[in-house]
Amino acid sequence: MRLITHNMLSSNIKGVVNGFPLRIEAEKVVEKTVEMNGEFLKKMFEKIDWKAFVDASRAMGYTELPEEADSSMLDSDEFLNRFHHALLELHLEEGVLVCPETGRRFPVSKGIPNMLLHEDEV
Amino acid sequence: MNLASGVGGKIEKSQILSAVEKYEKYHVCHGGQEEERKANYTDMVNKYYDLSTSFYEFGWGQSFHFAHRWKGESLQESIKRHEHFLALQLGLKPGQKVLDVGCGIGGPLREISRFSSTSVTGLNNNEYQITRGEALNRIAGVDKTCNFVKADFMKMPFQDNSFDAVYAIEATCHAPDAYGCYKEIFRVLKPGQYFAAYEWCMTDAFDPNNEEHQRIKAEIEIGDGLPDIRLTTKCAEALKQAGFELIWEKDLAIESPVPWYFPLDTSRFSLTSFRLTAVGRFFTRSLVKGLEYVGFAPKGSLRVQEFLEKAADGLVEGGKKEIFTPMYFFLARKPESSDY
C-alpha cells in the first residue's frame, strides 16, 4: 500500500466521527523505484491532506518532508523528488492501520489494506 | 494450468466441494430464499468469486463484463470500447482520482487508467481477485498510480467527497440494496462530479408472474452470485432517492448490432471466442474433469463449471427474450450543493 492510497482511507465504523487519518503501524516497508511524472505529482498535490501525509511518511520511516507545503514548492526539484518518493515509492507491505477514534486495527497484508467491517460495526 | 491452480481462489483446495454446496444452497433452484441471500451477500458473493474467477479469466479475459458490439468487431475490441465509452461519458481528465466500485481483477481499471491517465482505486471484497489484480497491474505497468482496497461497497472506507469520478461495471447488481449502495457512492463523490454505471437488470418485458421468466431470472442469479436482479426502473428510482441528478439512461443492449449474448450462445461457432462455444465448453469440461480426476484441479471444480454453464444458458435465454440486460447504462451527477 502506497501513501497515495493511505491518504484517502478512513475508518467508517458506525458512530465514528473522525475516522481520518488512520495511524500506521509498520511491520514491513518496501521501497520500489518508480519513474517520476511531474505533471501527475502536481495534480496529486492539490488532493493530498498534507499533515496526514507527513505523519504517515514518518510512520514509514521517512522524515525528509517539510511540516508544511504549498504549491510554490512544486517548482523545486528537491521537493518534487521527496514528494514523489514518499507518495509513490514507499510501500507498506505488512502492518496495521489504526482508527484514530476507536483503536480498531485494520490489517495490511501483502500490501493490501483490509477495510472490511465486522457485523457489529456497520 | 492457471485454470486448475486458480479454481477456488483463497478457499482451501480440500474445502471447494463444500463451498460449492454452501453457495448453491443460497439460491432458489436449491431452496434458498432471497432474504437470506441479501442478508449474507458478502459471504455469498465472496464464495461465488473465489469459485468462478479463474474460469472467467480463462474463458472471457480480464474484463468480466459484456459489451455493445458492432458488426466486424471482436469481443475484446468491443469490451475495450465499452470501457472507453464509460471514461468519455465521465469526462475523465489526467491526474483525477477515480473509484472503480466492484473492480474484479481490474481489467477495466487498467484500461480506463491508461486511456485517461487517471489514478484509479479498485474496491473489492474478494481477496483472491485483488491479489490477482495486483499482479496484473504490475505487468501492465499501472501499479504506480492504481491500487486496490479490500472493502464493502455498502460501507466504503473513504472520506466524504474523495473522488473526482466513480464508475461501476456490472458490479453493483451484487448489492443487497441499490439505494444503500448508490448513497455510499454519492457520499464519496465530490460535488458536481459524475457517477456512471452499467447495471444488470430485468427489463420492462419481464413478467414476475411468468414461470419461465422466473426460472431464467433464478438461473442468472445462481450462476452470477446475485441476491436479486432489479428492474431498470428501480435502479433509476434508487439513484434519484440517493440524491443524484440522472443525466441520461438507456439500455444499450437494445441497439447492439451484434447481440451481447452471442459469445455465450452455443448454437453459434466462433474461432475468436472458441472457449465459449459448445465445442469449447465440451473441451473445457473434459479438461476440468480430467484435471480433477488426476488431482491437479480440486474436487468440486466441475460443479463450478456446471453452474457457470447454467448461468450462461440463462443469460442467453434472458437476452433472446429481452427480459434481461447486462448493460442498462446511466450517467448521474452529484449536485454542486449537496449535504455531503
Tab-separated table of C-alpha atoms in Angstrom:
chain	number	residue	atom	x	y	z
A	1	MET	CA	0.000	0.000	0.000
A	2	ARG	CA	1.388	3.367	-1.052
A	3	LEU	CA	0.765	6.612	0.798
A	4	ILE	CA	-1.314	7.826	-2.152
A	5	THR	CA	-3.804	5.138	-1.046
A	6	HIS	CA	-3.428	5.754	2.678
A	7	ASN	CA	-4.246	9.437	2.204
A	8	MET	CA	-7.778	8.635	1.097
A	9	LEU	CA	-8.583	5.859	3.584
A	10	SER	CA	-10.843	6.473	6.541
A	11	SER	CA	-12.451	4.384	9.271
A	12	ASN	CA	-16.146	4.132	8.531
A	13	ILE	CA	-17.252	2.287	11.657
A	14	LYS	CA	-20.770	3.114	12.827
A	15	GLY	CA	-20.698	6.140	15.131
A	16	VAL	CA	-17.161	7.231	14.260
A	17	VAL	CA	-16.962	10.970	13.597
A	18	ASN	CA	-13.239	11.388	12.929
A	19	GLY	CA	-12.011	8.282	11.140
A	20	PHE	CA	-9.206	10.085	9.294
A	21	PRO	CA	-6.268	9.740	9.143
A	22	LEU	CA	-5.615	6.140	10.049
A	23	ARG	CA	-2.458	5.737	12.122
A	24	ILE	CA	0.149	3.482	10.525
A	25	GLU	CA	1.922	0.760	12.467
A	26	ALA	CA	4.502	-0.502	10.006
A	27	GLU	CA	5.916	-4.006	10.209
A	28	LYS	CA	7.454	-4.207	6.751
A	29	VAL	CA	8.122	-1.270	4.431
A	30	VAL	CA	9.433	-1.820	0.912
A	31	GLU	CA	10.878	0.797	-1.433
A	32	LYS	CA	10.162	0.386	-5.152
A	33	THR	CA	11.627	2.771	-7.700
A	34	VAL	CA	9.060	4.479	-9.896
A	35	GLU	CA	9.675	6.839	-12.812
A	36	MET	CA	8.769	10.387	-11.849
A	37	ASN	CA	5.920	12.219	-13.569
A	38	GLY	CA	5.938	15.894	-12.571
A	39	GLU	CA	2.521	16.673	-14.023
A	40	PHE	CA	0.890	13.815	-12.156
A	41	LEU	CA	2.546	14.898	-8.898
A	42	LYS	CA	1.361	18.483	-9.311
A	43	LYS	CA	-2.215	17.325	-9.819
A	44	MET	CA	-1.999	14.954	-6.847
A	45	PHE	CA	-0.539	17.638	-4.578
A	46	GLU	CA	-3.864	19.521	-4.651
A	47	LYS	CA	-5.715	16.415	-3.489
A	48	ILE	CA	-3.404	15.387	-0.643
A	49	ASP	CA	-4.066	16.099	3.033
A	50	TRP	CA	-0.516	17.263	3.779
A	51	LYS	CA	-0.420	16.770	7.555
A	52	ALA	CA	-1.775	13.222	7.285
A	53	PHE	CA	0.732	12.564	4.508
A	54	VAL	CA	3.728	13.797	6.545
A	55	ASP	CA	2.685	11.801	9.633
A	56	ALA	CA	2.202	8.675	7.520
A	57	SER	CA	5.586	9.017	5.820
A	58	ARG	CA	7.242	9.365	9.243
A	59	ALA	CA	5.460	6.254	10.463
A	60	MET	CA	7.016	4.516	7.453
A	61	GLY	CA	10.476	5.759	8.461
A	62	TYR	CA	10.805	8.652	6.002
A	63	THR	CA	11.462	12.030	7.645
A	64	GLU	CA	12.501	14.250	4.727
A	65	LEU	CA	9.171	16.003	4.125
A	66	PRO	CA	8.578	19.532	5.453
A	67	GLU	CA	5.878	20.083	8.103
A	68	GLU	CA	4.006	22.396	5.753
A	69	ALA	CA	3.940	22.778	1.993
A	70	ASP	CA	2.311	24.949	-0.638
A	71	SER	CA	2.080	24.752	-4.423
A	72	SER	CA	5.004	27.152	-4.968
A	73	MET	CA	7.315	24.416	-3.650
A	74	LEU	CA	6.429	22.233	-6.631
A	75	ASP	CA	8.920	24.267	-8.675
A	76	SER	CA	11.745	22.830	-6.584
A	77	ASP	CA	13.208	19.588	-7.962
A	78	GLU	CA	14.373	18.602	-4.493
A	79	PHE	CA	10.870	18.959	-3.040
A	80	LEU	CA	9.302	17.174	-6.011
A	81	ASN	CA	11.718	14.239	-5.607
A	82	ARG	CA	10.903	13.908	-1.922
A	83	PHE	CA	7.179	14.185	-2.542
A	84	HIS	CA	7.422	11.580	-5.314
A	85	HIS	CA	9.420	9.196	-3.122
A	86	ALA	CA	7.013	9.404	-0.184
A	87	LEU	CA	3.851	9.272	-2.293
A	88	LEU	CA	4.701	6.532	-4.773
A	89	GLU	CA	7.872	4.659	-3.819
A	90	LEU	CA	7.242	3.733	-0.184
A	91	HIS	CA	5.084	0.633	0.244
A	92	LEU	CA	3.538	-0.627	3.447
A	93	GLU	CA	3.811	-4.334	2.718
A	94	GLU	CA	2.791	-5.611	6.164
A	95	GLY	CA	1.331	-3.696	9.064
A	96	VAL	CA	-1.781	-2.227	10.605
A	97	LEU	CA	-3.942	0.869	10.079
A	98	VAL	CA	-5.472	2.102	13.330
A	99	CYS	CA	-8.751	4.011	13.614
A	100	PRO	CA	-7.935	7.267	15.469
A	101	GLU	CA	-11.219	7.203	17.359
A	102	THR	CA	-11.892	3.569	18.291
A	103	GLY	CA	-8.453	1.992	18.054
A	104	ARG	CA	-9.842	-0.655	15.676
A	105	ARG	CA	-6.957	-2.245	13.769
A	106	PHE	CA	-7.256	-2.833	10.028
A	107	PRO	CA	-4.600	-5.265	8.757
A	108	VAL	CA	-2.424	-4.613	5.722
A	109	SER	CA	-1.232	-7.882	4.237
A	110	LYS	CA	0.870	-8.262	1.069
A	111	GLY	CA	0.323	-4.552	0.509
A	112	ILE	CA	-3.486	-4.768	0.543
A	113	PRO	CA	-5.424	-2.891	3.237
A	114	ASN	CA	-8.370	-4.927	4.537
A	115	MET	CA	-11.033	-2.387	5.454
A	116	LEU	CA	-13.936	-4.822	5.772
A	117	LEU	CA	-16.031	-4.136	8.865
A	118	HIS	CA	-17.427	-6.642	11.353
A	119	GLU	CA	-21.211	-7.023	11.519
A	120	ASP	CA	-21.476	-5.043	14.762
A	121	GLU	CA	-19.537	-2.122	13.224
A	122	VAL	CA	-21.935	-1.487	10.346
B	1	MET	CA	-2.675	-24.952	-15.546
B	2	ASN	CA	-3.618	-21.421	-14.436
B	3	LEU	CA	-7.231	-22.540	-14.552
B	4	ALA	CA	-6.549	-25.613	-12.416
B	5	SER	CA	-4.409	-23.841	-9.832
B	6	GLY	CA	-6.743	-20.845	-9.626
B	7	VAL	CA	-10.016	-22.686	-9.023
B	8	GLY	CA	-11.387	-21.839	-5.610
B	9	GLY	CA	-9.361	-18.679	-5.145
B	10	LYS	CA	-8.490	-18.330	-1.458
B	11	ILE	CA	-10.642	-21.291	-0.382
B	12	GLU	CA	-8.626	-24.275	0.846
B	13	LYS	CA	-8.498	-26.763	-2.035
B	14	SER	CA	-9.961	-29.512	0.149
B	15	GLN	CA	-12.917	-27.262	1.017
B	16	ILE	CA	-14.019	-26.358	-2.512
B	17	LEU	CA	-16.713	-29.007	-2.903
B	18	SER	CA	-18.364	-27.973	0.372
B	19	ALA	CA	-18.046	-24.290	-0.618
B	20	VAL	CA	-19.877	-25.052	-3.884
B	21	GLU	CA	-22.630	-26.795	-1.928
B	22	LYS	CA	-22.940	-23.888	0.542
B	23	TYR	CA	-23.033	-21.378	-2.308
B	24	GLU	CA	-25.714	-23.332	-4.188
B	25	LYS	CA	-27.896	-23.501	-1.055
B	26	TYR	CA	-28.299	-19.711	-1.143
B	27	HIS	CA	-30.297	-19.929	-4.357
B	28	VAL	CA	-33.897	-20.551	-5.413
B	29	CYS	CA	-33.082	-23.576	-7.577
B	30	HIS	CA	-31.742	-25.192	-4.391
B	31	GLY	CA	-34.433	-23.947	-1.994
B	32	GLY	CA	-32.677	-20.751	-0.875
B	33	GLN	CA	-34.511	-17.527	-0.058
B	34	GLU	CA	-33.913	-14.034	-1.450
B	35	GLU	CA	-33.859	-12.569	2.090
B	36	GLU	CA	-31.093	-14.951	3.133
B	37	ARG	CA	-29.101	-14.028	0.035
B	38	LYS	CA	-29.445	-10.334	0.848
B	39	ALA	CA	-28.512	-10.797	4.496
B	40	ASN	CA	-25.447	-12.880	3.647
B	41	TYR	CA	-24.475	-11.175	0.401
B	42	THR	CA	-20.807	-10.620	1.393
B	43	ASP	CA	-20.301	-14.314	2.085
B	44	MET	CA	-22.303	-15.353	-0.974
B	45	VAL	CA	-20.502	-13.023	-3.398
B	46	ASN	CA	-17.117	-13.945	-1.929
B	47	LYS	CA	-17.779	-17.663	-2.363
B	48	TYR	CA	-19.016	-17.033	-5.887
B	49	TYR	CA	-15.897	-15.147	-6.983
B	50	ASP	CA	-13.498	-17.479	-5.193
B	51	LEU	CA	-15.086	-20.321	-7.146
B	52	SER	CA	-15.539	-18.656	-10.522
B	53	THR	CA	-12.739	-16.127	-11.102
B	54	SER	CA	-10.243	-18.449	-12.784
B	55	PHE	CA	-12.996	-19.788	-15.087
B	56	TYR	CA	-13.963	-16.214	-16.035
B	57	GLU	CA	-10.393	-15.256	-16.833
B	58	PHE	CA	-9.814	-18.466	-18.799
B	59	GLY	CA	-12.943	-18.096	-20.922
B	60	TRP	CA	-13.511	-14.349	-21.140
B	61	GLY	CA	-10.346	-12.392	-20.345
B	62	GLN	CA	-9.534	-9.829	-17.660
B	63	SER	CA	-12.657	-7.670	-18.027
B	64	PHE	CA	-15.599	-9.586	-16.618
B	65	HIS	CA	-18.389	-7.835	-18.497
B	66	PHE	CA	-20.437	-7.796	-21.690
B	67	ALA	CA	-20.393	-5.068	-24.328
B	68	HIS	CA	-22.372	-3.288	-27.023
B	69	ARG	CA	-20.810	-4.663	-30.206
B	70	TRP	CA	-20.578	-3.553	-33.836
B	71	LYS	CA	-20.551	-5.984	-36.758
B	72	GLY	CA	-16.969	-6.927	-37.635
B	73	GLU	CA	-15.754	-6.056	-34.139
B	74	SER	CA	-14.144	-8.758	-31.992
B	75	LEU	CA	-15.377	-9.428	-28.455
B	76	GLN	CA	-12.170	-7.986	-26.950
B	77	GLU	CA	-12.388	-4.846	-29.112
B	78	SER	CA	-15.991	-4.285	-28.072
B	79	ILE	CA	-15.092	-4.739	-24.396
B	80	LYS	CA	-12.366	-2.072	-24.646
B	81	ARG	CA	-14.679	0.315	-26.491
B	82	HIS	CA	-17.356	-0.249	-23.835
B	83	GLU	CA	-14.811	0.833	-21.197
B	84	HIS	CA	-13.601	3.829	-23.220
B	85	PHE	CA	-17.219	4.937	-23.708
B	86	LEU	CA	-17.644	4.996	-19.929
B	87	ALA	CA	-14.443	7.031	-19.439
B	88	LEU	CA	-15.557	9.530	-22.084
B	89	GLN	CA	-19.023	9.859	-20.557
B	90	LEU	CA	-17.406	10.635	-17.191
B	91	GLY	CA	-15.203	13.251	-18.869
B	92	LEU	CA	-12.097	11.914	-17.131
B	93	LYS	CA	-9.027	14.158	-17.099
B	94	PRO	CA	-5.366	13.332	-16.374
B	95	GLY	CA	-4.487	13.219	-12.684
B	96	GLN	CA	-8.039	12.710	-11.433
B	97	LYS	CA	-8.789	10.292	-8.597
B	98	VAL	CA	-11.325	7.735	-9.790
B	99	LEU	CA	-13.106	4.921	-7.948
B	100	ASP	CA	-13.982	1.577	-9.561
B	101	VAL	CA	-16.753	0.053	-7.446
B	102	GLY	CA	-16.544	-3.755	-7.538
B	103	CYS	CA	-13.455	-3.884	-9.724
B	104	GLY	CA	-12.984	-7.646	-10.198
B	105	ILE	CA	-9.393	-8.420	-11.187
B	106	GLY	CA	-9.084	-4.905	-12.574
B	107	GLY	CA	-9.352	-5.305	-16.353
B	108	PRO	CA	-11.441	-2.123	-16.808
B	109	LEU	CA	-9.407	-0.308	-14.139
B	110	ARG	CA	-6.193	-0.850	-16.130
B	111	GLU	CA	-7.792	0.055	-19.451
B	112	ILE	CA	-9.509	3.201	-18.152
B	113	SER	CA	-6.428	4.339	-16.233
B	114	ARG	CA	-4.227	4.072	-19.337
B	115	PHE	CA	-6.880	5.572	-21.614
B	116	SER	CA	-7.470	8.632	-19.410
B	117	SER	CA	-4.176	8.985	-17.448
B	118	THR	CA	-6.059	8.848	-14.159
B	119	SER	CA	-5.341	7.267	-10.790
B	120	VAL	CA	-7.928	4.531	-10.253
B	121	THR	CA	-8.695	2.858	-6.930
B	122	GLY	CA	-10.362	-0.534	-7.213
B	123	LEU	CA	-12.751	-1.522	-4.431
B	124	ASN	CA	-13.402	-5.234	-3.971
B	125	ASN	CA	-14.289	-7.529	-1.071
B	126	ASN	CA	-12.625	-10.603	-2.591
B	127	GLU	CA	-9.014	-11.213	-1.596
B	128	TYR	CA	-8.196	-13.625	-4.411
B	129	GLN	CA	-9.339	-11.166	-7.084
B	130	ILE	CA	-7.336	-8.328	-5.513
B	131	THR	CA	-4.171	-10.458	-5.340
B	132	ARG	CA	-4.631	-11.380	-8.994
B	133	GLY	CA	-5.365	-7.748	-9.881
B	134	GLU	CA	-2.199	-6.514	-8.150
B	135	ALA	CA	-0.106	-8.966	-10.177
B	136	LEU	CA	-1.772	-7.900	-13.439
B	137	ASN	CA	-1.322	-4.201	-12.553
B	138	ARG	CA	2.425	-4.769	-12.188
B	139	ILE	CA	2.575	-6.500	-15.583
B	140	ALA	CA	0.601	-3.661	-17.212
B	141	GLY	CA	2.746	-1.017	-15.506
B	142	VAL	CA	-0.170	0.815	-13.878
B	143	ASP	CA	0.735	-0.234	-10.336
B	144	LYS	CA	2.404	3.177	-9.887
B	145	THR	CA	-0.897	5.038	-9.891
B	146	CYS	CA	-3.613	2.408	-9.431
B	147	ASN	CA	-4.392	0.478	-6.282
B	148	PHE	CA	-6.834	-1.905	-4.638
B	149	VAL	CA	-8.647	-1.705	-1.327
B	150	LYS	CA	-10.424	-4.654	0.254
B	151	ALA	CA	-13.740	-3.293	1.469
B	152	ASP	CA	-17.510	-3.429	1.150
B	153	PHE	CA	-19.198	-1.015	-1.250
B	154	MET	CA	-22.113	-0.711	1.172
B	155	LYS	CA	-19.702	0.822	3.705
B	156	MET	CA	-16.733	2.388	1.936
B	157	PRO	CA	-13.561	3.299	3.844
B	158	PHE	CA	-13.231	6.761	2.307
B	159	GLN	CA	-13.951	10.270	3.479
B	160	ASP	CA	-16.868	12.250	2.071
B	161	ASN	CA	-16.172	13.975	-1.264
B	162	SER	CA	-12.995	11.976	-2.002
B	163	PHE	CA	-13.261	11.123	-5.708
B	164	ASP	CA	-13.382	13.087	-8.959
B	165	ALA	CA	-15.408	10.328	-10.632
B	166	VAL	CA	-16.914	6.944	-9.787
B	167	TYR	CA	-17.908	4.092	-12.070
B	168	ALA	CA	-19.263	0.575	-11.708
B	169	ILE	CA	-19.315	-2.049	-14.442
B	170	GLU	CA	-21.814	-4.861	-13.882
B	171	ALA	CA	-20.905	-4.854	-10.183
B	172	THR	CA	-23.466	-3.012	-8.070
B	173	CYS	CA	-26.025	-5.648	-9.053
B	174	HIS	CA	-24.354	-7.599	-6.200
B	175	ALA	CA	-25.581	-5.016	-3.678
B	176	PRO	CA	-28.407	-6.232	-1.446
B	177	ASP	CA	-29.971	-2.782	-1.713
B	178	ALA	CA	-29.418	-0.397	-4.649
B	179	TYR	CA	-30.295	2.744	-2.692
B	180	GLY	CA	-27.790	1.945	0.090
B	181	CYS	CA	-25.050	1.319	-2.446
B	182	TYR	CA	-25.764	4.446	-4.510
B	183	LYS	CA	-25.966	6.524	-1.322
B	184	GLU	CA	-22.419	5.461	-0.394
B	185	ILE	CA	-21.201	6.294	-3.902
B	186	PHE	CA	-22.925	9.682	-3.603
B	187	ARG	CA	-21.150	10.297	-0.284
B	188	VAL	CA	-17.592	9.637	-1.539
B	189	LEU	CA	-18.053	11.500	-4.847
B	190	LYS	CA	-17.138	15.190	-4.992
B	191	PRO	CA	-19.995	17.659	-5.579
B	192	GLY	CA	-20.606	18.449	-9.249
B	193	GLN	CA	-18.909	15.212	-10.335
B	194	TYR	CA	-20.229	12.149	-12.156
B	195	PHE	CA	-21.082	8.515	-11.490
B	196	ALA	CA	-21.578	6.181	-14.458
B	197	ALA	CA	-22.506	2.522	-14.474
B	198	TYR	CA	-23.584	-0.493	-16.451
B	199	GLU	CA	-26.188	-2.398	-14.434
B	200	TRP	CA	-27.571	-5.912	-14.730
B	201	CYS	CA	-31.345	-5.513	-14.756
B	202	MET	CA	-34.617	-7.136	-15.643
B	203	THR	CA	-36.334	-5.064	-18.337
B	204	ASP	CA	-39.945	-3.904	-18.607
B	205	ALA	CA	-40.617	-7.046	-20.662
B	206	PHE	CA	-40.014	-9.187	-17.557
B	207	ASP	CA	-43.249	-10.617	-16.150
B	208	PRO	CA	-42.909	-11.674	-12.487
B	209	ASN	CA	-45.957	-13.924	-12.885
B	210	ASN	CA	-44.448	-15.821	-15.804
B	211	GLU	CA	-42.868	-19.068	-14.559
B	212	GLU	CA	-40.404	-19.255	-17.430
B	213	HIS	CA	-39.267	-15.688	-16.767
B	214	GLN	CA	-38.831	-16.538	-13.085
B	215	ARG	CA	-36.781	-19.637	-13.948
B	216	ILE	CA	-34.473	-17.628	-16.230
B	217	LYS	CA	-34.031	-14.965	-13.546
B	218	ALA	CA	-33.190	-17.634	-10.930
B	219	GLU	CA	-30.653	-19.284	-13.257
B	220	ILE	CA	-28.882	-15.972	-13.786
B	221	GLU	CA	-28.876	-15.296	-10.036
B	222	ILE	CA	-27.279	-18.612	-9.072
B	223	GLY	CA	-24.789	-18.501	-11.915
B	224	ASP	CA	-23.683	-14.965	-11.204
B	225	GLY	CA	-23.754	-14.565	-7.434
B	226	LEU	CA	-26.694	-12.160	-7.282
B	227	PRO	CA	-29.115	-11.638	-4.398
B	228	ASP	CA	-31.924	-10.272	-6.612
B	229	ILE	CA	-31.916	-8.747	-10.103
B	230	ARG	CA	-33.660	-5.369	-10.079
B	231	LEU	CA	-35.804	-3.728	-12.732
B	232	THR	CA	-34.230	-0.850	-14.698
B	233	THR	CA	-36.871	1.498	-13.282
B	234	LYS	CA	-35.906	0.544	-9.714
B	235	CYS	CA	-32.269	1.488	-10.386
B	236	ALA	CA	-33.279	4.891	-11.734
B	237	GLU	CA	-35.532	5.470	-8.712
B	238	ALA	CA	-32.777	4.458	-6.278
B	239	LEU	CA	-30.317	6.878	-7.921
B	240	LYS	CA	-32.676	9.823	-7.522
B	241	GLN	CA	-33.528	8.764	-3.980
B	242	ALA	CA	-29.790	8.733	-3.162
B	243	GLY	CA	-29.566	12.369	-4.272
B	244	PHE	CA	-28.217	12.065	-7.813
B	245	GLU	CA	-29.387	14.017	-10.843
B	246	LEU	CA	-29.950	11.477	-13.593
B	247	ILE	CA	-28.314	12.966	-16.702
B	248	TRP	CA	-29.292	10.169	-19.068
B	249	GLU	CA	-30.010	6.454	-19.038
B	250	LYS	CA	-30.524	3.808	-21.666
B	251	ASP	CA	-30.482	0.059	-22.137
B	252	LEU	CA	-27.564	-0.184	-24.583
B	253	ALA	CA	-28.447	-3.802	-25.392
B	254	ILE	CA	-31.398	-2.624	-27.482
B	255	GLU	CA	-29.253	-1.062	-30.203
B	256	SER	CA	-26.336	-3.502	-30.210
B	257	PRO	CA	-25.901	-4.703	-33.840
B	258	VAL	CA	-24.331	-7.923	-32.522
B	259	PRO	CA	-26.366	-9.176	-29.534
B	260	TRP	CA	-24.354	-9.055	-26.298
B	261	TYR	CA	-25.121	-12.727	-25.560
B	262	PHE	CA	-23.696	-14.068	-28.862
B	263	PRO	CA	-20.394	-15.223	-27.299
B	264	LEU	CA	-22.380	-17.423	-24.877
B	265	ASP	CA	-24.808	-18.799	-27.457
B	266	THR	CA	-23.781	-22.423	-28.035
B	267	SER	CA	-25.796	-22.608	-31.254
B	268	ARG	CA	-23.130	-20.390	-32.835
B	269	PHE	CA	-19.476	-21.129	-33.597
B	270	SER	CA	-16.610	-18.671	-33.273
B	271	LEU	CA	-12.868	-19.181	-33.518
B	272	THR	CA	-12.081	-15.955	-31.648
B	273	SER	CA	-14.310	-16.982	-28.714
B	274	PHE	CA	-13.717	-20.722	-29.106
B	275	ARG	CA	-13.699	-21.458	-25.363
B	276	LEU	CA	-17.268	-20.147	-25.097
B	277	THR	CA	-18.747	-22.256	-27.914
B	278	ALA	CA	-20.428	-25.656	-27.449
B	279	VAL	CA	-17.241	-27.394	-28.616
B	280	GLY	CA	-15.118	-25.127	-26.435
B	281	ARG	CA	-17.331	-25.771	-23.423
B	282	PHE	CA	-17.101	-29.513	-24.014
B	283	PHE	CA	-13.321	-29.204	-24.294
B	284	THR	CA	-13.097	-27.168	-21.055
B	285	ARG	CA	-15.458	-29.553	-19.245
B	286	SER	CA	-13.355	-32.545	-20.317
B	287	LEU	CA	-10.169	-30.725	-19.325
B	288	VAL	CA	-11.533	-29.814	-15.878
B	289	LYS	CA	-12.905	-33.332	-15.389
B	290	GLY	CA	-9.526	-34.813	-16.274
B	291	LEU	CA	-7.605	-32.376	-14.073
B	292	GLU	CA	-9.991	-33.040	-11.182
B	293	TYR	CA	-9.637	-36.803	-11.672
B	294	VAL	CA	-5.825	-36.737	-11.523
B	295	GLY	CA	-5.844	-34.258	-8.616
B	296	PHE	CA	-4.475	-31.159	-10.392
B	297	ALA	CA	-7.803	-29.372	-10.003
B	298	PRO	CA	-9.617	-29.591	-6.649
B	299	LYS	CA	-12.781	-31.648	-6.128
B	300	GLY	CA	-15.810	-29.517	-6.973
B	301	SER	CA	-14.197	-27.765	-9.965
B	302	LEU	CA	-16.548	-29.494	-12.393
B	303	ARG	CA	-19.552	-28.403	-10.301
B	304	VAL	CA	-18.381	-24.786	-10.656
B	305	GLN	CA	-18.063	-25.227	-14.426
B	306	GLU	CA	-21.603	-26.653	-14.488
B	307	PHE	CA	-23.296	-23.812	-12.597
B	308	LEU	CA	-21.443	-21.256	-14.748
B	309	GLU	CA	-22.705	-23.019	-17.891
B	310	LYS	CA	-26.227	-22.989	-16.475
B	311	ALA	CA	-25.895	-19.258	-15.883
B	312	ALA	CA	-24.669	-18.745	-19.438
B	313	ASP	CA	-27.749	-20.546	-20.740
B	314	GLY	CA	-29.975	-18.370	-18.538
B	315	LEU	CA	-28.254	-15.227	-19.823
B	316	VAL	CA	-28.739	-16.266	-23.452
B	317	GLU	CA	-32.426	-17.046	-22.849
B	318	GLY	CA	-32.912	-13.786	-20.960
B	319	GLY	CA	-31.196	-11.896	-23.768
B	320	LYS	CA	-33.175	-13.537	-26.553
B	321	LYS	CA	-36.460	-12.896	-24.753
B	322	GLU	CA	-35.285	-9.335	-23.984
B	323	ILE	CA	-36.321	-9.694	-20.347
B	324	PHE	CA	-32.759	-9.161	-19.079
B	325	THR	CA	-29.967	-6.695	-19.876
B	326	PRO	CA	-26.388	-6.543	-18.579
B	327	MET	CA	-25.914	-3.009	-19.881
B	328	TYR	CA	-28.514	-0.665	-18.530
B	329	PHE	CA	-26.298	2.429	-18.691
B	330	PHE	CA	-26.729	5.607	-16.707
B	331	LEU	CA	-24.786	8.793	-16.119
B	332	ALA	CA	-25.618	10.595	-12.889
B	333	ARG	CA	-24.306	13.764	-11.272
B	334	LYS	CA	-23.910	14.774	-7.654
B	335	PRO	CA	-25.302	18.322	-7.369
B	336	GLU	CA	-22.855	21.145	-6.535
B	337	SER	CA	-24.870	21.990	-3.451
B	338	SER	CA	-25.210	18.726	-1.575
B	339	ASP	CA	-25.293	17.803	2.116
B	340	TYR	CA	-22.013	15.890	1.957
